[in-house]
mmCIF file of C-alpha atoms in Angstrom:
data_model
loop_
_atom_site.group_PDB
_atom_site.id
_atom_site.type_symbol
_atom_site.label_atom_id
_atom_site.label_comp_id
_atom_site.label_asym_id
_atom_site.label_seq_id
_atom_site.Cartn_x
_atom_site.Cartn_y
_atom_site.Cartn_z
ATOM 1 C CA MET M 2 38.248 -27.447 -2.377
ATOM 2 C CA LYS M 3 36.385 -24.645 -3.957
ATOM 3 C CA ALA M 4 33.477 -26.488 -3.397
ATOM 4 C CA LEU M 5 33.815 -27.287 0.117
ATOM 5 C CA LEU M 6 34.496 -23.621 0.515
ATOM 6 C CA VAL M 7 31.216 -22.926 -1.115
ATOM 7 C CA LEU M 8 29.309 -25.026 1.066
ATOM 8 C CA SER M 9 30.919 -23.826 4.868
ATOM 9 C CA VAL M 10 30.290 -20.870 3.766
ATOM 10 C CA ALA M 11 26.546 -21.794 3.016
ATOM 11 C CA PHE M 12 26.330 -23.714 6.523
ATOM 12 C CA VAL M 13 27.372 -20.739 8.051
ATOM 13 C CA GLY M 14 25.627 -18.301 6.559
ATOM 14 C CA CYS M 15 22.189 -19.646 6.689
ATOM 15 C CA ALA M 16 22.187 -23.071 8.839
ATOM 16 C CA VAL M 17 23.608 -21.406 11.961
ATOM 17 C CA PRO M 18 21.571 -18.309 11.647
ATOM 18 C CA THR M 19 18.390 -20.452 11.454
ATOM 19 C CA VAL M 20 19.086 -23.324 13.872
ATOM 20 C CA LEU M 21 20.002 -20.373 16.228
ATOM 21 C CA VAL M 22 16.638 -18.681 16.109
ATOM 22 C CA TRP M 23 14.606 -22.245 16.087
ATOM 23 C CA LEU M 24 16.307 -23.118 19.099
ATOM 24 C CA LEU M 25 15.818 -19.882 20.792
ATOM 25 C CA GLY M 26 12.247 -19.566 19.544
ATOM 26 C CA ARG M 27 11.755 -22.868 20.718
ATOM 27 C CA ARG M 28 13.141 -22.375 24.177
ATOM 28 C CA VAL M 29 10.635 -19.235 24.848
ATOM 29 C CA GLN M 30 8.035 -21.786 23.647
ATOM 30 C CA MET M 31 6.816 -20.242 20.383
ATOM 31 C CA PRO M 32 4.647 -22.158 18.154
ATOM 32 C CA ALA M 33 6.320 -24.078 15.374
ATOM 33 C CA SER M 34 3.896 -22.994 12.928
ATOM 34 C CA LEU M 35 4.617 -19.104 13.815
ATOM 35 C CA LEU M 36 8.301 -20.283 13.915
ATOM 36 C CA THR M 37 8.221 -21.300 10.558
ATOM 37 C CA VAL M 38 6.315 -18.929 8.972
ATOM 38 C CA PHE M 39 9.171 -16.289 10.467
ATOM 39 C CA LEU M 40 12.245 -18.182 9.344
ATOM 40 C CA LEU M 41 10.685 -18.595 5.620
ATOM 41 C CA ALA M 42 9.566 -14.624 5.890
ATOM 42 C CA GLY M 43 12.878 -13.689 6.893
ATOM 43 C CA TRP M 44 14.780 -15.597 4.669
ATOM 44 C CA LEU M 45 12.739 -13.833 1.917
ATOM 45 C CA THR M 46 13.308 -10.455 3.408
ATOM 46 C CA VAL M 47 17.177 -11.222 3.292
ATOM 47 C CA SER M 48 16.817 -12.948 -0.215
ATOM 48 C CA ALA M 49 14.868 -10.046 -1.700
ATOM 49 C CA GLY M 50 16.614 -7.390 -0.012
ATOM 50 C CA TRP M 51 19.713 -8.633 -1.393
ATOM 51 C CA PHE M 52 18.006 -9.205 -4.709
ATOM 52 C CA LEU M 53 16.961 -5.666 -4.906
ATOM 53 C CA SER M 54 20.313 -3.764 -3.570
ATOM 54 C CA HIS M 55 22.669 -6.074 -6.143
ATOM 55 C CA ARG M 56 20.468 -6.067 -9.359
ATOM 56 C CA ALA M 57 22.038 -3.122 -11.169
ATOM 57 C CA GLN M 58 25.763 -4.890 -10.279
ATOM 58 C CA LEU M 59 27.462 -5.115 -13.448
ATOM 59 C CA ALA M 60 30.373 -6.545 -11.743
ATOM 60 C CA LEU M 61 27.924 -9.255 -10.078
ATOM 61 C CA PHE M 62 25.569 -9.498 -13.248
ATOM 62 C CA PRO M 63 27.606 -8.931 -16.394
ATOM 63 C CA GLU M 64 24.696 -10.183 -18.887
ATOM 64 C CA THR M 65 21.467 -9.401 -17.182
ATOM 65 C CA SER M 66 22.351 -6.322 -15.566
ATOM 66 C CA PRO M 67 19.539 -3.373 -16.567
ATOM 67 C CA CYS M 68 22.501 -0.933 -16.207
ATOM 68 C CA ARG M 69 24.272 -3.098 -19.116
ATOM 69 C CA GLY M 70 24.903 -0.458 -22.151
ATOM 70 C CA ILE M 71 24.565 2.596 -19.813
ATOM 71 C CA SER M 72 27.800 4.631 -19.424
ATOM 72 C CA GLY M 73 26.831 5.872 -15.933
ATOM 73 C CA PRO M 74 28.050 3.745 -12.454
ATOM 74 C CA SER M 75 25.346 2.261 -10.656
ATOM 75 C CA ALA M 76 24.384 2.716 -7.337
ATOM 76 C CA VAL M 77 22.969 0.952 -4.191
ATOM 77 C CA GLN M 78 20.901 1.683 -1.671
ATOM 78 C CA TYR M 79 20.884 -0.707 1.153
ATOM 79 C CA PHE M 80 17.520 -0.063 2.927
ATOM 80 C CA PRO M 81 15.217 0.263 1.662
ATOM 81 C CA PRO M 82 16.945 -1.992 -0.783
ATOM 82 C CA ASP M 83 16.866 -0.772 -4.167
ATOM 83 C CA SER M 84 19.529 -0.621 -7.345
ATOM 84 C CA PHE M 85 19.849 2.619 -9.570
ATOM 85 C CA CYS M 86 21.434 3.188 -12.538
ATOM 86 C CA ARG M 87 23.144 6.484 -13.282
ATOM 87 C CA HIS M 88 21.925 7.744 -17.003
ATOM 88 C CA THR M 89 23.480 10.015 -19.619
ATOM 89 C CA ASP M 90 21.419 13.071 -18.686
ATOM 90 C CA GLY M 91 22.764 12.354 -14.615
ATOM 91 C CA GLU M 92 19.522 10.907 -13.226
ATOM 92 C CA LEU M 93 19.563 8.386 -10.819
ATOM 93 C CA ARG M 94 16.750 5.370 -12.038
ATOM 94 C CA THR M 95 15.804 2.657 -10.122
ATOM 95 C CA VAL M 96 16.056 -0.802 -11.801
ATOM 96 C CA ASN M 97 13.622 -2.686 -9.715
ATOM 97 C CA GLY M 98 9.826 -2.295 -10.254
ATOM 98 C CA ALA M 99 6.841 -1.826 -7.477
ATOM 99 C CA HIS M 100 5.952 -5.488 -7.315
ATOM 100 C CA ALA M 101 9.882 -6.350 -6.051
ATOM 101 C CA ARG M 102 9.721 -3.792 -3.508
ATOM 102 C CA ILE M 103 6.374 -4.717 -2.025
ATOM 103 C CA LEU M 104 7.407 -8.119 -1.759
ATOM 104 C CA PHE M 105 9.947 -6.834 0.408
ATOM 105 C CA TRP M 106 8.196 -5.128 2.527
ATOM 106 C CA THR M 107 5.241 -7.630 3.095
ATOM 107 C CA ALA M 108 8.356 -10.356 3.824
ATOM 108 C CA ALA M 109 9.526 -7.718 6.064
ATOM 109 C CA ALA M 110 6.164 -7.075 7.419
ATOM 110 C CA ILE M 111 5.534 -10.667 8.129
ATOM 111 C CA THR M 112 8.673 -11.399 9.796
ATOM 112 C CA VAL M 113 8.202 -7.940 12.012
ATOM 113 C CA ALA M 114 4.597 -9.556 12.885
ATOM 114 C CA MET M 115 5.555 -13.238 13.810
ATOM 115 C CA PRO M 116 6.934 -12.554 17.086
ATOM 116 C CA LEU M 117 4.005 -10.049 18.014
ATOM 117 C CA ALA M 118 1.698 -12.909 17.196
ATOM 118 C CA ALA M 119 3.859 -15.669 19.536
ATOM 119 C CA ALA M 120 3.484 -13.466 22.285
ATOM 120 C CA TYR M 121 0.213 -12.727 22.096
ATOM 121 C CA VAL M 122 -1.090 -16.498 21.500
ATOM 122 C CA GLY M 123 1.757 -17.281 24.226
ATOM 123 C CA ARG M 124 -0.728 -14.847 26.608
ATOM 124 C CA ARG M 125 -3.985 -16.373 25.261
ATOM 125 C CA GLN M 126 -2.783 -20.010 26.490
ATOM 126 C CA LYS M 127 -1.693 -18.779 29.806
ATOM 127 C CA ALA M 128 -4.401 -16.766 30.552
#
């Protein structure tokens, strides 16, 4: 029963938005290649954002959390996504490196650029 619930949540949370975005993109005649890149970059942005903002959570990742062994509570920032540990001196320190944040911002920029590229291609084809 639990497996069915997990599959249902995965379907509603991932497959339905993907299909709806695909159908909407095809309706406005967005090229399939740009639409594919848009969907991949969008899901990479969502996944990287979730990972960056929840990495320090001891409740979610008790064995691998960077805050393990630190007495202070963790803190989360959802946009831009980041996780922090409060150390004994009271300072919040990030647990995510620069490379992870660069991955998120690159994926976010590609996600924003794809509809603009589709509009540009659409106007070039009409002219």
